[in-house]
Amino acid sequence: MPTVHFRGREIECDRGDVLRDVLRAADESPHNGRSSWFNCLGRGSCGTCAVCIRGPVTYRTKKETQRLRFPPHDAESGLRLACQTLVLGDIWVEKYPGFWGHHVDADGDSVGDGDIDADGDENSNIDADDDSQDNTDGTDADETTGDCDSTENQPE
């Protein structure tokens, strides 16, 4: 049974569960501030549930890739939408500050709280522009991890 590490908590879930649903069921939120009330309810269109993930999850869906290419996000940041990401194993999730959850400084360090537990597995990078990695329903997905801007807190 996979474990989601988020804001100092360990949350168990089933393999294939949607990350947003896992967090909400544990009374956690993938949103910051007002975006908790003003969001797309998990449809992948607003981008307010963007998080940094390390550990095995599904590849980006086409909808997620398209949304992360639209400002204020950047497809190269490695952030993922919690509502479009299926948990495949133990993961470490970090929510950056700001309405959209994408605030990092020029050095790539997150601006604010939410360190990632350093006991996680090493990353494998994904390419958001590679259409072969896109899937729409999480089936036949390969295990991958996000490649977030912050490198200071990467699991070893």
PDB file of N, CA and C in Angstrom, residues 22-91:
ATOM      1  N   VAL A  22      -6.704  11.570  -2.449  1.00  0.00           N
ATOM      2  CA  VAL A  22      -5.997  11.038  -1.278  1.00  0.00           C
ATOM      3  C   VAL A  22      -5.794  12.141  -0.243  1.00  0.00           C
ATOM      4  N   LEU A  23      -5.321  13.298  -0.701  1.00  0.00           N
ATOM      5  CA  LEU A  23      -5.067  14.412   0.213  1.00  0.00           C
ATOM      6  C   LEU A  23      -6.362  14.900   0.859  1.00  0.00           C
ATOM      7  N   ARG A  24      -7.390  15.078   0.060  1.00  0.00           N
ATOM      8  CA  ARG A  24      -8.662  15.585   0.593  1.00  0.00           C
ATOM      9  C   ARG A  24      -9.287  14.595   1.580  1.00  0.00           C
ATOM     10  N   ALA A  25      -9.179  13.301   1.320  1.00  0.00           N
ATOM     11  CA  ALA A  25      -9.723  12.292   2.238  1.00  0.00           C
ATOM     12  C   ALA A  25      -9.010  12.322   3.592  1.00  0.00           C
ATOM     13  N   ALA A  26      -7.770  12.812   3.601  1.00  0.00           N
ATOM     14  CA  ALA A  26      -6.980  12.916   4.835  1.00  0.00           C
ATOM     15  C   ALA A  26      -7.078  14.319   5.441  1.00  0.00           C
ATOM     16  N   ASP A  27      -8.047  15.099   5.006  1.00  0.00           N
ATOM     17  CA  ASP A  27      -8.232  16.485   5.475  1.00  0.00           C
ATOM     18  C   ASP A  27      -7.018  17.358   5.197  1.00  0.00           C
ATOM     19  N   GLU A  28      -6.351  17.090   4.100  1.00  0.00           N
ATOM     20  CA  GLU A  28      -5.263  17.931   3.595  1.00  0.00           C
ATOM     21  C   GLU A  28      -5.758  18.545   2.291  1.00  0.00           C
ATOM     22  N   SER A  29      -5.051  19.551   1.811  1.00  0.00           N
ATOM     23  CA  SER A  29      -5.467  20.196   0.569  1.00  0.00           C
ATOM     24  C   SER A  29      -4.275  20.408  -0.353  1.00  0.00           C
ATOM     25  N   PRO A  30      -4.453  20.136  -1.637  1.00  0.00           N
ATOM     26  CA  PRO A  30      -3.402  20.448  -2.603  1.00  0.00           C
ATOM     27  C   PRO A  30      -3.464  21.906  -3.047  1.00  0.00           C
ATOM     28  N   HIS A  31      -4.312  22.701  -2.385  1.00  0.00           N
ATOM     29  CA  HIS A  31      -4.504  24.109  -2.735  1.00  0.00           C
ATOM     30  C   HIS A  31      -3.973  25.010  -1.632  1.00  0.00           C
ATOM     31  N   ASN A  32      -3.667  26.251  -1.990  1.00  0.00           N
ATOM     32  CA  ASN A  32      -3.249  27.266  -1.028  1.00  0.00           C
ATOM     33  C   ASN A  32      -4.326  28.334  -0.910  1.00  0.00           C
ATOM     34  N   GLY A  33      -4.582  28.791   0.303  1.00  0.00           N
ATOM     35  CA  GLY A  33      -5.457  29.937   0.531  1.00  0.00           C
ATOM     36  C   GLY A  33      -6.782  29.863  -0.187  1.00  0.00           C
ATOM     37  N   ARG A  34      -7.089  30.933  -0.917  1.00  0.00           N
ATOM     38  CA  ARG A  34      -8.387  31.054  -1.596  1.00  0.00           C
ATOM     39  C   ARG A  34      -8.594  30.019  -2.693  1.00  0.00           C
ATOM     40  N   SER A  35      -7.514  29.457  -3.206  1.00  0.00           N
ATOM     41  CA  SER A  35      -7.699  28.452  -4.259  1.00  0.00           C
ATOM     42  C   SER A  35      -8.379  27.196  -3.717  1.00  0.00           C
ATOM     43  N   SER A  36      -8.472  27.067  -2.385  1.00  0.00           N
ATOM     44  CA  SER A  36      -9.237  25.959  -1.805  1.00  0.00           C
ATOM     45  C   SER A  36     -10.713  26.071  -2.163  1.00  0.00           C
ATOM     46  N   TRP A  37     -11.190  27.300  -2.373  1.00  0.00           N
ATOM     47  CA  TRP A  37     -12.589  27.527  -2.735  1.00  0.00           C
ATOM     48  C   TRP A  37     -12.767  27.818  -4.220  1.00  0.00           C
ATOM     49  N   PHE A  38     -11.738  28.362  -4.850  1.00  0.00           N
ATOM     50  CA  PHE A  38     -11.819  28.731  -6.262  1.00  0.00           C
ATOM     51  C   PHE A  38     -10.922  27.813  -7.074  1.00  0.00           C
ATOM     52  N   ASN A  39     -11.437  26.653  -7.442  1.00  0.00           N
ATOM     53  CA  ASN A  39     -10.671  25.700  -8.245  1.00  0.00           C
ATOM     54  C   ASN A  39     -11.631  24.921  -9.133  1.00  0.00           C
ATOM     55  N   CYS A  40     -11.103  24.088  -9.979  1.00  0.00           N
ATOM     56  CA  CYS A  40     -11.921  23.380 -10.973  1.00  0.00           C
ATOM     57  C   CYS A  40     -12.493  22.059 -10.454  1.00  0.00           C
ATOM     58  N   LEU A  41     -12.323  21.774  -9.160  1.00  0.00           N
ATOM     59  CA  LEU A  41     -12.866  20.565  -8.527  1.00  0.00           C
ATOM     60  C   LEU A  41     -12.293  19.282  -9.112  1.00  0.00           C
ATOM     61  N   GLY A  42     -11.036  19.339  -9.531  1.00  0.00           N
ATOM     62  CA  GLY A  42     -10.363  18.131  -9.996  1.00  0.00           C
ATOM     63  C   GLY A  42     -10.475  17.842 -11.472  1.00  0.00           C
ATOM     64  N   ARG A  43     -10.856  18.817 -12.258  1.00  0.00           N
ATOM     65  CA  ARG A  43     -11.025  18.605 -13.700  1.00  0.00           C
ATOM     66  C   ARG A  43      -9.756  18.869 -14.510  1.00  0.00           C
ATOM     67  N   GLY A  44      -8.712  19.376 -13.862  1.00  0.00           N
ATOM     68  CA  GLY A  44      -7.441  19.599 -14.554  1.00  0.00           C
ATOM     69  C   GLY A  44      -7.375  20.872 -15.359  1.00  0.00           C
ATOM     70  N   SER A  45      -8.280  21.813 -15.107  1.00  0.00           N
ATOM     71  CA  SER A  45      -8.298  23.019 -15.934  1.00  0.00           C
ATOM     72  C   SER A  45      -7.787  24.277 -15.244  1.00  0.00           C
ATOM     73  N   CYS A  46      -7.749  24.314 -13.910  1.00  0.00           N
ATOM     74  CA  CYS A  46      -7.357  25.567 -13.250  1.00  0.00           C
ATOM     75  C   CYS A  46      -5.868  25.633 -12.917  1.00  0.00           C
ATOM     76  N   GLY A  47      -5.264  24.529 -12.543  1.00  0.00           N
ATOM     77  CA  GLY A  47      -3.837  24.514 -12.224  1.00  0.00           C
ATOM     78  C   GLY A  47      -3.500  24.877 -10.794  1.00  0.00           C
ATOM     79  N   THR A  48      -4.500  25.067  -9.930  1.00  0.00           N
ATOM     80  CA  THR A  48      -4.212  25.488  -8.557  1.00  0.00           C
ATOM     81  C   THR A  48      -3.744  24.349  -7.658  1.00  0.00           C
ATOM     82  N   CYS A  49      -3.839  23.114  -8.108  1.00  0.00           N
ATOM     83  CA  CYS A  49      -3.385  21.980  -7.300  1.00  0.00           C
ATOM     84  C   CYS A  49      -1.981  21.527  -7.700  1.00  0.00           C
ATOM     85  N   ALA A  50      -1.215  22.411  -8.339  1.00  0.00           N
ATOM     86  CA  ALA A  50       0.144  22.069  -8.773  1.00  0.00           C
ATOM     87  C   ALA A  50       1.029  21.784  -7.564  1.00  0.00           C
ATOM     88  N   VAL A  51       1.734  20.659  -7.617  1.00  0.00           N
ATOM     89  CA  VAL A  51       2.622  20.239  -6.538  1.00  0.00           C
ATOM     90  C   VAL A  51       3.896  19.647  -7.126  1.00  0.00           C
ATOM     91  N   CYS A  52       4.931  19.593  -6.307  1.00  0.00           N
ATOM     92  CA  CYS A  52       6.167  18.910  -6.674  1.00  0.00           C
ATOM     93  C   CYS A  52       6.069  17.502  -6.098  1.00  0.00           C
ATOM     94  N   ILE A  53       6.296  16.499  -6.928  1.00  0.00           N
ATOM     95  CA  ILE A  53       6.171  15.106  -6.496  1.00  0.00           C
ATOM     96  C   ILE A  53       7.472  14.376  -6.775  1.00  0.00           C
ATOM     97  N   ARG A  54       7.896  13.592  -5.809  1.00  0.00           N
ATOM     98  CA  ARG A  54       9.039  12.703  -5.993  1.00  0.00           C
ATOM     99  C   ARG A  54       8.590  11.301  -5.608  1.00  0.00           C
ATOM    100  N   GLY A  55       8.736  10.387  -6.521  1.00  0.00           N
ATOM    101  CA  GLY A  55       8.295   9.017  -6.323  1.00  0.00           C
ATOM    102  C   GLY A  55       7.459   8.576  -7.509  1.00  0.00           C
ATOM    103  N   PRO A  56       7.053   7.313  -7.528  1.00  0.00           N
ATOM    104  CA  PRO A  56       6.359   6.763  -8.695  1.00  0.00           C
ATOM    105  C   PRO A  56       4.904   7.216  -8.817  1.00  0.00           C
ATOM    106  N   VAL A  57       4.637   7.908  -9.918  1.00  0.00           N
ATOM    107  CA  VAL A  57       3.292   8.353 -10.279  1.00  0.00           C
ATOM    108  C   VAL A  57       3.119   8.164 -11.780  1.00  0.00           C
ATOM    109  N   THR A  58       1.896   8.320 -12.263  1.00  0.00           N
ATOM    110  CA  THR A  58       1.646   8.195 -13.693  1.00  0.00           C
ATOM    111  C   THR A  58       2.248   9.370 -14.450  1.00  0.00           C
ATOM    112  N   TYR A  59       2.475   9.153 -15.740  1.00  0.00           N
ATOM    113  CA  TYR A  59       2.927  10.237 -16.605  1.00  0.00           C
ATOM    114  C   TYR A  59       1.835  11.288 -16.713  1.00  0.00           C
ATOM    115  N   ARG A  60       2.214  12.468 -17.157  1.00  0.00           N
ATOM    116  CA  ARG A  60       1.243  13.547 -17.352  1.00  0.00           C
ATOM    117  C   ARG A  60       0.215  13.162 -18.408  1.00  0.00           C
ATOM    118  N   THR A  61      -1.030  13.544 -18.128  1.00  0.00           N
ATOM    119  CA  THR A  61      -2.070  13.392 -19.136  1.00  0.00           C
ATOM    120  C   THR A  61      -1.922  14.538 -20.137  1.00  0.00           C
ATOM    121  N   LYS A  62      -2.564  14.429 -21.279  1.00  0.00           N
ATOM    122  CA  LYS A  62      -2.518  15.528 -22.252  1.00  0.00           C
ATOM    123  C   LYS A  62      -3.125  16.790 -21.658  1.00  0.00           C
ATOM    124  N   LYS A  63      -4.234  16.637 -20.927  1.00  0.00           N
ATOM    125  CA  LYS A  63      -4.887  17.785 -20.301  1.00  0.00           C
ATOM    126  C   LYS A  63      -3.927  18.470 -19.329  1.00  0.00           C
ATOM    127  N   GLU A  64      -3.228  17.676 -18.528  1.00  0.00           N
ATOM    128  CA  GLU A  64      -2.286  18.234 -17.557  1.00  0.00           C
ATOM    129  C   GLU A  64      -1.130  18.944 -18.258  1.00  0.00           C
ATOM    130  N   THR A  65      -0.588  18.328 -19.278  1.00  0.00           N
ATOM    131  CA  THR A  65       0.518  18.935 -20.024  1.00  0.00           C
ATOM    132  C   THR A  65       0.092  20.268 -20.621  1.00  0.00           C
ATOM    133  N   GLN A  66      -1.104  20.312 -21.210  1.00  0.00           N
ATOM    134  CA  GLN A  66      -1.596  21.561 -21.792  1.00  0.00           C
ATOM    135  C   GLN A  66      -1.771  22.634 -20.729  1.00  0.00           C
ATOM    136  N   ARG A  67      -2.333  22.291 -19.573  1.00  0.00           N
ATOM    137  CA  ARG A  67      -2.558  23.284 -18.519  1.00  0.00           C
ATOM    138  C   ARG A  67      -1.242  23.815 -17.968  1.00  0.00           C
ATOM    139  N   LEU A  68      -0.262  22.949 -17.810  1.00  0.00           N
ATOM    140  CA  LEU A  68       1.023  23.377 -17.251  1.00  0.00           C
ATOM    141  C   LEU A  68       1.856  24.187 -18.242  1.00  0.00           C
ATOM    142  N   ARG A  69       1.449  24.226 -19.499  1.00  0.00           N
ATOM    143  CA  ARG A  69       2.118  25.078 -20.489  1.00  0.00           C
ATOM    144  C   ARG A  69       1.557  26.495 -20.481  1.00  0.00           C
ATOM    145  N   PHE A  70       0.462  26.700 -19.775  1.00  0.00           N
ATOM    146  CA  PHE A  70      -0.232  27.983 -19.747  1.00  0.00           C
ATOM    147  C   PHE A  70       0.150  28.737 -18.479  1.00  0.00           C
ATOM    148  N   PRO A  71       0.494  30.042 -18.607  1.00  0.00           N
ATOM    149  CA  PRO A  71       0.884  30.827 -17.427  1.00  0.00           C
ATOM    150  C   PRO A  71      -0.202  30.808 -16.352  1.00  0.00           C
ATOM    151  N   PRO A  72       0.199  30.891 -15.116  1.00  0.00           N
ATOM    152  CA  PRO A  72       1.527  31.236 -14.621  1.00  0.00           C
ATOM    153  C   PRO A  72       2.475  30.048 -14.521  1.00  0.00           C
ATOM    154  N   HIS A  73       2.029  28.864 -14.926  1.00  0.00           N
ATOM    155  CA  HIS A  73       2.891  27.685 -14.835  1.00  0.00           C
ATOM    156  C   HIS A  73       3.895  27.644 -15.978  1.00  0.00           C
ATOM    157  N   ASP A  74       4.836  26.730 -15.851  1.00  0.00           N
ATOM    158  CA  ASP A  74       5.873  26.501 -16.853  1.00  0.00           C
ATOM    159  C   ASP A  74       6.031  24.993 -16.982  1.00  0.00           C
ATOM    160  N   ALA A  75       5.838  24.469 -18.173  1.00  0.00           N
ATOM    161  CA  ALA A  75       5.902  23.026 -18.386  1.00  0.00           C
ATOM    162  C   ALA A  75       7.246  22.435 -17.984  1.00  0.00           C
ATOM    163  N   GLU A  76       8.279  23.239 -17.982  1.00  0.00           N
ATOM    164  CA  GLU A  76       9.616  22.756 -17.637  1.00  0.00           C
ATOM    165  C   GLU A  76       9.856  22.687 -16.130  1.00  0.00           C
ATOM    166  N   SER A  77       8.939  23.196 -15.329  1.00  0.00           N
ATOM    167  CA  SER A  77       9.134  23.236 -13.873  1.00  0.00           C
ATOM    168  C   SER A  77       9.102  21.855 -13.239  1.00  0.00           C
ATOM    169  N   GLY A  78       8.428  20.913 -13.870  1.00  0.00           N
ATOM    170  CA  GLY A  78       8.294  19.581 -13.297  1.00  0.00           C
ATOM    171  C   GLY A  78       7.137  19.452 -12.330  1.00  0.00           C
ATOM    172  N   LEU A  79       6.398  20.542 -12.099  1.00  0.00           N
ATOM    173  CA  LEU A  79       5.243  20.456 -11.217  1.00  0.00           C
ATOM    174  C   LEU A  79       4.181  19.550 -11.832  1.00  0.00           C
ATOM    175  N   ARG A  80       3.352  18.987 -10.994  1.00  0.00           N
ATOM    176  CA  ARG A  80       2.269  18.115 -11.429  1.00  0.00           C
ATOM    177  C   ARG A  80       0.956  18.614 -10.858  1.00  0.00           C
ATOM    178  N   LEU A  81      -0.138  18.314 -11.530  1.00  0.00           N
ATOM    179  CA  LEU A  81      -1.465  18.627 -11.011  1.00  0.00           C
ATOM    180  C   LEU A  81      -1.932  17.430 -10.182  1.00  0.00           C
ATOM    181  N   ALA A  82      -2.207  17.669  -8.911  1.00  0.00           N
ATOM    182  CA  ALA A  82      -2.621  16.587  -8.015  1.00  0.00           C
ATOM    183  C   ALA A  82      -3.887  15.898  -8.517  1.00  0.00           C
ATOM    184  N   CYS A  83      -4.746  16.640  -9.203  1.00  0.00           N
ATOM    185  CA  CYS A  83      -6.011  16.075  -9.677  1.00  0.00           C
ATOM    186  C   CYS A  83      -5.843  15.172 -10.894  1.00  0.00           C
ATOM    187  N   GLN A  84      -4.685  15.204 -11.526  1.00  0.00           N
ATOM    188  CA  GLN A  84      -4.446  14.407 -12.730  1.00  0.00           C
ATOM    189  C   GLN A  84      -3.387  13.333 -12.504  1.00  0.00           C
ATOM    190  N   THR A  85      -2.905  13.205 -11.280  1.00  0.00           N
ATOM    191  CA  THR A  85      -1.789  12.314 -10.974  1.00  0.00           C
ATOM    192  C   THR A  85      -2.257  11.120 -10.153  1.00  0.00           C
ATOM    193  N   LEU A  86      -1.940   9.920 -10.631  1.00  0.00           N
ATOM    194  CA  LEU A  86      -2.272   8.698  -9.908  1.00  0.00           C
ATOM    195  C   LEU A  86      -1.044   8.222  -9.141  1.00  0.00           C
ATOM    196  N   VAL A  87      -1.239   7.833  -7.897  1.00  0.00           N
ATOM    197  CA  VAL A  87      -0.158   7.369  -7.026  1.00  0.00           C
ATOM    198  C   VAL A  87       0.139   5.906  -7.349  1.00  0.00           C
ATOM    199  N   LEU A  88       1.423   5.602  -7.641  1.00  0.00           N
ATOM    200  CA  LEU A  88       1.813   4.233  -7.967  1.00  0.00           C
ATOM    201  C   LEU A  88       2.702   3.593  -6.905  1.00  0.00           C
ATOM    202  N   GLY A  89       3.179   4.385  -5.958  1.00  0.00           N
ATOM    203  CA  GLY A  89       4.051   3.886  -4.892  1.00  0.00           C
ATOM    204  C   GLY A  89       4.251   4.991  -3.875  1.00  0.00           C
ATOM    205  N   ASP A  90       5.203   4.808  -2.973  1.00  0.00           N
ATOM    206  CA  ASP A  90       5.489   5.825  -1.961  1.00  0.00           C
ATOM    207  C   ASP A  90       5.968   7.103  -2.633  1.00  0.00           C
ATOM    208  N   ILE A  91       5.339   8.236  -2.286  1.00  0.00           N
ATOM    209  CA  ILE A  91       5.714   9.517  -2.885  1.00  0.00           C
ATOM    210  C   ILE A  91       5.885  10.586  -1.816  1.00  0.00           C
TER     211      ILE A  91
END
